[in-house]
Tab-separated table of C-alpha atoms and ligand atoms in Angstrom:
chain	number	residue	atom	x	y	z
A	1	MET	CA	-43.546	117.016	70.574
A	2	LYS	CA	-41.227	116.370	67.647
A	3	ALA	CA	-41.891	117.126	63.976
A	4	LYS	CA	-41.466	114.205	61.548
A	5	ASN	CA	-40.176	116.612	58.919
A	6	LYS	CA	-37.933	119.463	59.943
A	7	LEU	CA	-39.875	122.549	58.927
A	8	GLY	CA	-38.658	126.115	58.410
A	9	LEU	CA	-41.051	129.045	58.840
A	10	VAL	CA	-40.432	132.582	57.658
A	11	PHE	CA	-42.784	135.322	58.805
A	12	PHE	CA	-43.036	138.763	57.299
A	13	PRO	CA	-46.297	140.623	57.956
A	14	ALA	CA	-44.996	143.908	56.370
A	15	PHE	CA	-46.356	146.212	59.063
A	16	ASP	CA	-45.522	149.376	57.198
A	17	TRP	CA	-47.066	148.508	53.859
A	18	ALA	CA	-50.692	148.392	52.707
A	19	ILE	CA	-52.511	149.498	49.588
A	20	SER	CA	-54.879	151.317	51.996
A	21	PRO	CA	-55.730	150.809	55.696
A	22	THR	CA	-58.985	148.965	54.941
A	23	HIS	CA	-57.758	147.055	51.890
A	24	PRO	CA	-58.199	143.256	52.196
A	25	GLU	CA	-54.456	142.724	51.589
A	26	ARG	CA	-53.149	144.245	54.863
A	27	GLU	CA	-50.850	143.285	57.712
A	28	GLU	CA	-53.550	141.760	59.949
A	29	ARG	CA	-53.570	138.894	57.457
A	30	LEU	CA	-50.554	137.491	59.222
A	31	LEU	CA	-50.975	138.904	62.719
A	32	TYR	CA	-53.903	136.612	63.566
A	33	THR	CA	-51.967	133.663	62.178
A	34	GLN	CA	-48.964	134.539	64.319
A	35	ASP	CA	-51.188	134.689	67.438
A	36	GLN	CA	-52.780	131.338	66.606
A	37	ILE	CA	-49.442	129.668	66.039
A	38	PHE	CA	-48.008	130.897	69.322
A	39	GLU	CA	-51.204	129.927	71.148
A	40	GLU	CA	-50.885	126.401	69.791
A	41	GLY	CA	-47.270	126.244	70.923
A	42	ILE	CA	-45.855	125.623	67.435
A	43	GLN	CA	-42.613	127.368	68.407
A	44	ASP	CA	-41.979	124.697	71.087
A	45	ILE	CA	-42.148	121.763	68.687
A	46	GLU	CA	-38.772	120.189	68.127
A	47	GLY	CA	-37.808	120.428	64.467
A	48	ILE	CA	-39.732	123.618	63.674
A	49	LYS	CA	-37.359	126.498	63.073
A	50	PHE	CA	-38.024	130.174	62.440
A	51	PHE	CA	-35.886	132.061	59.929
A	52	ASN	CA	-35.602	135.798	59.365
A	53	PRO	CA	-36.135	137.101	55.860
A	54	ILE	CA	-33.189	138.474	53.925
A	55	VAL	CA	-33.566	141.506	51.648
A	56	ALA	CA	-33.778	140.667	47.950
A	57	GLU	CA	-31.552	142.494	45.473
A	58	GLU	CA	-32.421	144.245	42.218
A	59	LYS	CA	-30.658	141.526	40.292
A	60	ASP	CA	-32.976	138.881	41.763
A	61	ILE	CA	-35.972	140.690	40.302
A	62	GLN	CA	-34.327	141.286	36.916
A	63	ARG	CA	-33.949	137.536	36.385
A	64	VAL	CA	-37.727	137.304	36.150
A	65	HIS	CA	-39.238	140.710	35.446
A	66	PHE	CA	-38.922	143.752	33.229
A	67	PRO	CA	-39.906	146.448	35.735
A	68	VAL	CA	-40.640	149.640	33.825
A	69	PRO	CA	-38.731	151.865	33.794
A	70	ASP	CA	-36.600	150.133	36.475
A	71	VAL	CA	-36.719	148.161	39.726
A	72	LYS	CA	-36.357	151.171	42.041
A	73	SER	CA	-39.386	152.923	40.560
A	74	ARG	CA	-41.695	149.942	40.991
A	75	VAL	CA	-40.618	147.941	44.024
A	76	THR	CA	-40.955	148.998	47.682
A	77	LYS	CA	-38.770	147.914	50.588
A	78	SER	CA	-41.645	145.730	51.826
A	79	HIS	CA	-41.651	143.890	48.520
A	80	LEU	CA	-37.904	143.317	48.784
A	81	VAL	CA	-38.355	141.753	52.211
A	82	SER	CA	-41.363	139.661	51.199
A	83	LEU	CA	-39.245	138.396	48.328
A	84	GLY	CA	-36.278	137.922	50.650
A	85	GLY	CA	-38.444	135.887	53.023
A	86	THR	CA	-39.431	133.628	50.165
A	87	ILE	CA	-35.828	133.319	49.041
A	88	ARG	CA	-34.809	132.412	52.612
A	89	ALA	CA	-37.478	129.689	52.690
A	90	PHE	CA	-36.145	128.235	49.428
A	91	GLN	CA	-32.534	128.404	50.599
A	92	SER	CA	-33.290	126.698	53.925
A	93	VAL	CA	-34.523	123.631	52.023
A	94	MET	CA	-31.787	123.726	49.386
A	95	ASN	CA	-28.950	123.899	51.896
A	96	GLY	CA	-30.425	121.182	54.093
A	97	GLU	CA	-31.166	123.255	57.209
A	98	VAL	CA	-34.719	121.868	57.080
A	99	ASP	CA	-36.679	119.294	55.038
A	100	LYS	CA	-39.482	121.680	54.101
A	101	SER	CA	-40.346	125.329	54.500
A	102	PHE	CA	-43.298	127.694	54.484
A	103	ALA	CA	-42.914	131.399	53.677
A	104	LEU	CA	-45.711	133.287	55.442
A	105	VAL	CA	-45.046	136.628	53.833
A	106	ARG	CA	-46.866	139.462	52.163
A	107	PRO	CA	-47.337	141.268	49.796
A	108	PRO	CA	-48.120	138.242	47.603
A	109	GLY	CA	-46.890	137.713	44.041
A	110	HIS	CA	-48.687	135.309	41.720
A	111	HIS	CA	-50.460	137.970	39.612
A	112	ALA	CA	-47.178	139.702	38.735
A	113	HIS	CA	-46.320	139.076	35.050
A	114	ARG	CA	-42.948	139.419	33.339
A	115	VAL	CA	-43.508	143.079	32.504
A	116	VAL	CA	-44.262	145.221	35.560
A	117	TYR	CA	-45.822	148.672	35.139
A	118	GLY	CA	-47.415	148.634	38.580
A	119	ASP	CA	-49.527	146.713	41.056
A	120	ARG	CA	-52.148	144.211	39.929
A	121	GLY	CA	-54.144	141.790	42.029
A	122	PHE	CA	-52.179	143.138	45.046
A	123	CYS	CA	-48.905	141.907	43.434
A	124	ILE	CA	-45.858	143.684	41.988
A	125	VAL	CA	-43.182	140.988	41.946
A	126	ASN	CA	-43.701	137.252	41.625
A	127	ILE	CA	-42.202	135.979	44.861
A	128	GLU	CA	-42.119	132.264	43.942
A	129	ALA	CA	-40.544	132.874	40.540
A	130	VAL	CA	-37.896	135.279	41.853
A	131	ALA	CA	-36.906	132.858	44.632
A	132	LEU	CA	-36.881	129.907	42.241
A	133	GLU	CA	-34.704	131.641	39.647
A	134	LYS	CA	-32.284	132.666	42.379
A	135	ILE	CA	-31.810	129.132	43.677
A	136	ARG	CA	-31.492	127.861	40.106
A	137	GLN	CA	-28.509	130.210	39.811
A	138	GLU	CA	-27.116	129.384	43.271
A	139	TYR	CA	-27.566	125.616	43.163
A	140	ARG	CA	-28.495	123.960	39.878
A	141	ASP	CA	-31.069	123.980	37.108
A	142	LEU	CA	-33.831	122.142	38.933
A	143	ARG	CA	-36.905	120.566	37.419
A	144	VAL	CA	-39.740	122.153	39.331
A	145	ALA	CA	-43.510	121.910	39.680
A	146	ILE	CA	-45.439	124.913	40.969
A	147	ILE	CA	-48.914	124.020	42.165
A	148	ASP	CA	-51.059	127.105	42.638
A	149	THR	CA	-53.939	126.467	45.023
A	150	ASP	CA	-55.053	130.102	45.295
A	151	CYS	CA	-58.677	130.746	44.345
A	152	HIS	CA	-57.567	133.182	41.641
A	153	HIS	CA	-55.781	131.998	38.520
A	154	GLY	CA	-52.005	132.376	38.919
A	155	ASP	CA	-51.813	134.400	35.722
A	156	GLY	CA	-48.437	135.993	36.529
A	157	THR	CA	-46.739	132.673	37.183
A	158	GLU	CA	-48.332	131.311	34.007
A	159	ASP	CA	-46.895	134.237	32.050
A	160	ILE	CA	-43.396	133.770	33.493
A	161	TYR	CA	-43.193	130.016	32.889
A	162	TRP	CA	-45.348	129.844	29.749
A	163	ASN	CA	-42.494	128.553	27.573
A	164	ASP	CA	-40.439	126.673	30.192
A	165	ARG	CA	-40.938	122.939	30.222
A	166	ASP	CA	-38.668	122.552	33.253
A	167	THR	CA	-41.202	124.443	35.309
A	168	LEU	CA	-44.522	122.667	35.275
A	169	PHE	CA	-47.261	125.059	36.359
A	170	ILE	CA	-50.614	123.752	37.544
A	171	SER	CA	-53.238	126.211	38.746
A	172	PHE	CA	-56.625	125.227	40.066
A	173	HIS	CA	-58.884	128.133	40.680
A	174	GLN	CA	-62.385	129.527	40.508
A	175	ASP	CA	-63.438	129.686	36.850
A	176	GLY	CA	-62.186	132.880	35.200
A	177	ARG	CA	-65.669	133.604	33.856
A	178	THR	CA	-66.746	134.214	37.456
A	179	LEU	CA	-63.703	135.806	39.134
A	180	TYR	CA	-60.652	138.068	38.727
A	181	PRO	CA	-58.374	137.934	36.733
A	182	GLY	CA	-60.709	136.319	34.190
A	183	THR	CA	-58.115	133.915	32.763
A	184	GLY	CA	-56.885	130.360	33.343
A	185	PHE	CA	-58.778	128.250	30.829
A	186	ILE	CA	-58.056	124.632	29.923
A	187	GLU	CA	-56.909	125.541	26.398
A	188	ASP	CA	-54.105	127.770	27.748
A	189	PHE	CA	-51.549	125.000	27.665
A	190	GLY	CA	-48.110	126.614	27.280
A	191	GLY	CA	-45.806	128.044	24.611
A	192	PRO	CA	-44.240	126.115	21.724
A	193	ALA	CA	-41.265	124.874	23.792
A	194	ALA	CA	-43.454	123.830	26.705
A	195	TYR	CA	-46.844	122.886	25.342
A	196	GLY	CA	-48.676	120.821	27.948
A	197	TYR	CA	-46.635	122.142	30.874
A	198	ASN	CA	-49.031	124.943	31.765
A	199	ILE	CA	-52.127	123.346	33.176
A	200	ASN	CA	-55.270	125.164	34.218
A	201	ILE	CA	-58.121	123.539	36.076
A	202	PRO	CA	-61.019	126.030	36.296
A	203	LEU	CA	-63.524	125.073	38.992
A	204	PRO	CA	-67.122	126.193	39.480
A	205	PRO	CA	-68.157	128.509	42.337
A	206	GLY	CA	-69.274	126.378	45.296
A	207	THR	CA	-66.500	123.784	44.991
A	208	GLY	CA	-65.906	122.150	48.385
A	209	GLU	CA	-63.503	119.671	50.017
A	210	GLU	CA	-64.684	116.818	47.832
A	211	GLY	CA	-63.999	118.728	44.606
A	212	PHE	CA	-60.584	120.066	45.539
A	213	LEU	CA	-59.373	116.677	46.708
A	214	TYR	CA	-60.834	115.040	43.592
A	215	VAL	CA	-58.772	117.401	41.403
A	216	LEU	CA	-55.682	116.687	43.462
A	217	ASP	CA	-56.043	112.888	43.404
A	218	ASN	CA	-57.193	112.531	39.807
A	219	VAL	CA	-55.215	115.152	37.921
A	220	VAL	CA	-52.465	116.831	39.936
A	221	LEU	CA	-50.888	113.806	41.645
A	222	PRO	CA	-50.926	111.547	38.549
A	223	ILE	CA	-49.282	114.316	36.498
A	224	LEU	CA	-46.630	114.881	39.185
A	225	ASP	CA	-45.958	111.123	39.257
A	226	GLU	CA	-45.098	111.278	35.584
A	227	TYR	CA	-43.288	114.605	35.626
A	228	LYS	CA	-41.028	113.682	38.567
A	229	PRO	CA	-39.967	117.150	39.688
A	230	ASP	CA	-36.899	117.752	41.862
A	231	LEU	CA	-38.904	120.264	43.837
A	232	ILE	CA	-42.626	120.870	44.447
A	233	ILE	CA	-43.670	124.404	45.318
A	234	ASN	CA	-47.150	125.221	46.572
A	235	SER	CA	-48.413	128.734	45.856
A	236	ALA	CA	-50.663	128.478	48.871
A	237	GLY	CA	-53.483	130.929	48.401
A	238	GLN	CA	-56.116	130.500	51.045
A	239	ASP	CA	-58.984	132.354	49.516
A	240	ASN	CA	-60.851	129.174	48.528
A	241	HIS	CA	-62.121	129.214	52.105
A	242	TYR	CA	-65.889	129.365	52.662
A	243	THR	CA	-65.557	132.603	54.674
A	244	ASP	CA	-63.364	134.467	52.174
A	245	PRO	CA	-64.968	137.844	51.406
A	246	ILE	CA	-63.838	138.168	47.766
A	247	THR	CA	-64.378	134.652	46.340
A	248	ASN	CA	-67.163	132.043	46.115
A	249	MET	CA	-65.724	128.682	47.132
A	250	ASN	CA	-66.462	126.278	50.011
A	251	PHE	CA	-63.084	124.913	50.986
A	252	THR	CA	-62.017	124.411	54.637
A	253	ALA	CA	-58.932	124.552	56.844
A	254	HIS	CA	-59.073	120.791	57.249
A	255	GLY	CA	-59.324	120.366	53.474
A	256	TYR	CA	-56.281	122.584	52.928
A	257	ALA	CA	-54.314	120.495	55.449
A	258	VAL	CA	-55.304	117.224	53.716
A	259	LEU	CA	-54.418	118.744	50.344
A	260	ASN	CA	-51.013	119.833	51.598
A	261	ASP	CA	-50.396	116.447	53.224
A	262	ARG	CA	-51.106	114.564	49.960
A	263	LEU	CA	-49.376	117.077	47.681
A	264	ASN	CA	-46.320	116.906	49.953
A	265	PRO	CA	-44.644	120.116	48.724
A	266	ASP	CA	-41.042	120.934	49.601
A	267	ILE	CA	-41.870	124.614	49.889
A	268	ALA	CA	-45.110	126.497	50.428
A	269	VAL	CA	-45.481	130.219	49.840
A	270	LEU	CA	-48.478	132.159	51.109
A	271	GLU	CA	-50.399	133.905	48.349
A	272	GLY	CA	-53.936	135.248	48.813
A	273	GLY	CA	-56.497	134.704	51.562
A	274	TYR	CA	-58.556	137.581	52.903
A	275	SER	CA	-60.671	136.049	55.627
A	276	ILE	CA	-58.281	137.352	58.200
A	277	GLU	CA	-59.840	135.990	61.401
A	278	GLY	CA	-62.126	133.244	60.145
A	279	ALA	CA	-59.801	131.336	57.857
A	280	LEU	CA	-56.123	132.274	57.722
A	281	PRO	CA	-55.117	131.300	61.297
A	282	TYR	CA	-56.712	127.846	60.908
A	283	ILE	CA	-55.543	127.146	57.365
A	284	ASN	CA	-51.991	128.239	58.101
A	285	LEU	CA	-51.932	126.122	61.267
A	286	GLY	CA	-53.270	123.122	59.317
A	287	ILE	CA	-50.626	123.546	56.622
A	288	ILE	CA	-47.818	123.917	59.181
A	289	LEU	CA	-48.875	120.727	60.976
A	290	ALA	CA	-49.283	118.818	57.692
A	291	MET	CA	-45.871	119.940	56.432
A	292	ALA	CA	-44.255	118.982	59.733
A	293	GLY	CA	-45.871	115.545	59.483
A	294	LEU	CA	-47.964	116.120	62.619
A	295	ASP	CA	-51.615	115.394	63.375
A	296	TYR	CA	-53.939	118.080	62.000
A	297	SER	CA	-57.244	116.262	62.480
A	298	ASN	CA	-58.371	118.691	65.205
A	299	VAL	CA	-57.817	121.827	63.143
A	300	HIS	CA	-61.292	123.223	62.532
A	301	GLU	CA	-62.806	126.665	62.306
A	302	PRO	CA	-65.088	127.480	65.254
A	303	ASP	CA	-68.113	127.543	62.899
A	304	TYR	CA	-67.097	124.499	60.818
A	305	ASP	CA	-70.107	122.462	59.687
A	306	ARG	CA	-69.257	119.699	57.286
A	307	GLU	CA	-72.819	119.095	56.133
A	308	ARG	CA	-73.506	122.725	55.354
A	309	LEU	CA	-70.345	122.941	53.253
A	310	ARG	CA	-70.970	119.820	51.176
A	311	GLN	CA	-70.853	120.550	47.431
A	312	THR	CA	-73.868	119.715	45.250
A	313	GLY	CA	-74.015	116.610	43.047
A	314	GLU	CA	-74.133	118.847	39.994
A	315	ILE	CA	-70.825	120.465	40.948
A	316	THR	CA	-69.284	117.049	41.591
A	317	GLU	CA	-70.251	115.851	38.103
A	318	TYR	CA	-69.021	119.052	36.451
A	319	ILE	CA	-65.632	118.808	38.176
A	320	LYS	CA	-65.231	115.187	37.062
A	321	LYS	CA	-65.752	116.279	33.452
A	322	VAL	CA	-63.215	119.108	33.751
A	323	CYS	CA	-60.683	116.696	35.249
A	324	ASP	CA	-61.206	114.143	32.459
A	325	ILE	CA	-60.585	116.778	29.801
A	326	VAL	CA	-57.488	118.203	31.508
A	327	TYR	CA	-55.923	114.812	32.157
A	328	SER	CA	-56.537	113.541	28.627
A	329	ARG	CA	-54.970	116.708	27.198
A	330	TRP	CA	-51.921	116.081	29.388
A	331	LYS	CA	-51.688	112.499	28.095
A	332	ASN	CA	-51.976	113.711	24.483
A	333	ARG	CA	-49.777	116.777	24.864
A	334	ASP	CA	-47.188	115.691	22.284
A	335	ASP	CA	-49.808	115.095	19.574
A	336	LEU	CA	-51.574	118.334	20.438
A	337	LYS	CA	-48.259	120.190	20.219
A	338	LEU	CA	-47.514	118.815	16.760
A	339	LYS	CA	-50.937	119.817	15.517
A	340	LYS	CA	-50.626	123.331	16.889
A	341	PHE	CA	-47.064	124.312	15.985
A	342	LYS	CA	-45.908	122.082	13.122
A	343	GLY	CA	-43.955	124.012	10.471
A	344	LEU	CA	-44.016	127.311	12.386
A	345	LYS	CA	-40.873	129.408	12.919
A	346	TYR	CA	-42.319	131.509	15.702
A	347	VAL	CA	-45.512	131.965	17.665
A	348	GLU	CA	-47.098	135.291	18.576
A	349	LYS	CA	-49.188	135.794	21.682
A	350	PRO	CA	-51.062	139.084	22.008
A	351	LYS	CA	-52.235	140.015	25.471
A	352	GLN	CA	-54.064	142.788	27.232
A	353	ILE	CA	-53.198	143.162	30.903
A	354	TYR	CA	-55.108	145.367	33.323
A	355	TYR	CA	-53.429	146.557	36.515
A	356	ASP	CA	-56.564	146.737	38.652
A	357	THR	CA	-54.825	148.122	41.745
A	358	ASP	CA	-53.043	150.909	39.858
A	359	GLY	CA	-55.552	151.403	37.009
A	360	ILE	CA	-53.023	150.872	34.188
A	361	MET	CA	-53.816	149.192	30.863
A	362	GLU	CA	-51.080	147.330	28.984
A	363	ASN	CA	-51.126	145.927	25.463
A	364	GLN	CA	-48.384	143.528	24.501
A	365	VAL	CA	-47.345	140.954	21.922
A	366	GLN	CA	-45.014	138.166	22.966
A	367	ASN	CA	-43.036	136.426	20.264
A	368	PHE	CA	-41.622	132.944	20.852
A	369	LYS	CA	-39.033	131.750	18.373
A	370	ILE	CA	-39.133	128.022	17.691
A	371	CYS	CA	-35.610	126.587	17.787
A	372	LYS	CA	-34.719	122.912	17.323
A	373	ARG	CA	-31.785	123.137	19.726
A	374	CYS	CA	-33.282	125.077	22.648
A	375	SER	CA	-36.441	126.781	23.930
A	376	GLY	CA	-35.711	129.761	21.652
A	377	ILE	CA	-35.394	133.439	22.447
A	378	ASN	CA	-38.561	135.388	23.021
A	379	THR	CA	-39.547	139.016	23.085
A	380	ILE	CA	-42.254	141.159	24.596
A	381	ASN	CA	-43.285	144.264	22.712
A	382	SER	CA	-45.447	146.189	25.142
A	383	ARG	CA	-47.006	149.583	25.635
A	384	SER	CA	-48.858	151.032	28.611
A	385	ASP	CA	-51.378	153.847	28.753
A	386	THR	CA	-48.926	155.583	31.100
A	387	GLY	CA	-46.742	156.313	28.064
A	388	TYR	CA	-44.138	153.567	27.993
A	389	ARG	CA	-43.325	151.497	24.962
A	390	ILE	CA	-40.850	148.739	25.732
A	391	LEU	CA	-39.107	145.771	24.158
A	392	GLY	CA	-38.012	142.978	26.497
A	393	ILE	CA	-35.749	140.259	25.078
A	394	THR	CA	-35.297	137.000	26.982
A	395	ILE	CA	-32.586	134.423	26.384
A	396	PRO	CA	-33.840	131.256	28.127
A	397	ARG	CA	-31.733	129.166	30.519
A	398	ASP	CA	-31.233	126.391	27.970
A	399	ALA	CA	-30.431	128.697	25.018
A	400	CYS	CA	-28.152	127.427	22.246
A	401	SER	CA	-25.231	129.606	21.102
A	402	ASN	CA	-27.157	130.855	18.053
A	403	CYS	CA	-30.054	132.026	20.180
A	404	ILE	CA	-27.699	133.754	22.639
A	405	ASP	CA	-26.072	135.639	19.743
A	406	GLU	CA	-29.439	136.480	18.258
A	407	GLY	CA	-30.634	137.932	21.573
A	408	TYR	CA	-27.610	140.226	21.913
A	409	SER	CA	-27.699	141.330	18.302
A	410	LEU	CA	-31.412	142.144	18.534
A	411	TYR	CA	-30.682	144.202	21.652
A	412	GLU	CA	-27.837	146.079	19.912
A	413	LYS	CA	-29.758	146.671	16.681
A	414	THR	CA	-33.104	147.778	18.097
A	415	SER	CA	-33.351	151.527	17.905
A	416	LYS	CA	-34.444	153.712	20.803
A	417	LYS	CA	-36.540	155.690	18.357
A	418	LYS	CA	-39.318	153.126	18.560
A	419	PHE	CA	-39.135	152.299	22.256
A	420	THR	CA	-38.828	154.220	25.516
A	421	ASN	CA	-36.982	151.275	27.085
A	422	ILE	CA	-35.192	148.194	25.743
A	423	TYR	CA	-34.167	145.321	28.009
A	424	LEU	CA	-32.171	142.128	27.603
A	425	GLN	CA	-32.532	139.300	30.099
A	426	ASP	CA	-29.804	136.708	29.516
A	427	LYS	CA	-30.610	133.731	31.733
A	428	VAL	CA	-27.607	131.708	30.550
A	429	ASN	CA	-25.022	134.204	31.766
A	430	ASP	CA	-27.283	135.734	34.437
A	431	ARG	CA	-26.988	139.220	32.909
A	432	TYR	CA	-29.484	142.044	32.527
A	433	LEU	CA	-29.026	145.022	30.220
A	434	ALA	CA	-31.225	148.056	29.812
A	435	LYS	CA	-31.104	151.067	27.518
B	1	ZN	ZN1	-56.239	134.888	45.396
B	2	ZN	ZN1	-31.723	128.000	20.009
């Protein structure tokens, strides 16, 4: 058998790392998938290649995050390899070794925000964002779409790319009123430099194949057609599955494969998915076959019953309404932006972030400067109930010379009397300072 698309796979089950032995995010998540893949003979298909992860460096993390007080205190070796596996998947596509790649790694990353005091939603570092920012430095400043198909809102990725119009973020997820992390509403549409480029599609509990594919065909694909990204990344969370123990959706392995086939991502990165035996092996197999351009029509869970999983008419109607609203906001994004930000010099965004895994509460205010020549510098003034009070300054990749100067002078001038830690992230010169 020969794959239509050359596909790279990176596996990292992180045997020596778990929040606790019985925690849903543990190494068996990938062990059953590995067994299934070898049973199906995936390794014998011509055009499917396996790559070993590399180990990510501190600098890779500092391009995206402000780990408090520093990288070493927050990030384990397992996280560095999970990140490195994701980076390797990105590099294999960028340097032409393969057409597409899938990083099957853990721990996951999409709940990790810019500031990192600890673990939340089983995430410490945002693996997609760290890999993406690294290849932007190594190759070129790509225009990228990240499509998050995890059942939970990708709140960390939203936070990281909130004000970046060259990174379109679309998350469809179980409605935040019914599931962790409780965010991801339609009105959350991006910062002043990127209004309309953060798109949330909250879906009701009980959404099935029909609903997910409706969202894809009627909102996600039309938006991607217009946006024309250089690269499509799928944050492939698999906890929308009907057997997932911590969510309430009705999606299937076959549905995930169809979704992946139509979305046609360049790179997929495993996020959540906690139905270790009942879902992950089948979904991952379906995604691998779809990415390789092979037939996935026989991929079904042993207990798959299409009729039983059909979504109700009420849910179908509700999803259509949500999609209409989201798509019309996308079409009107420039008018909406004018209405929201006209005449403003900066925009403040207060936020409270709870680290559920580590039990830490953070209060922060982000400040986005509005600049006519670039995306504008932005700051995060944050304090945690563990005693830190930090200021993080970010100079965006497209910063004008004034904004670069302003970032450095703010860093120099800000006194350590008010803050325990002050950081400067200069994305133009790829520098990171801390005091
Ligand atoms: Zn999830
Ligand atoms: Zn500027």
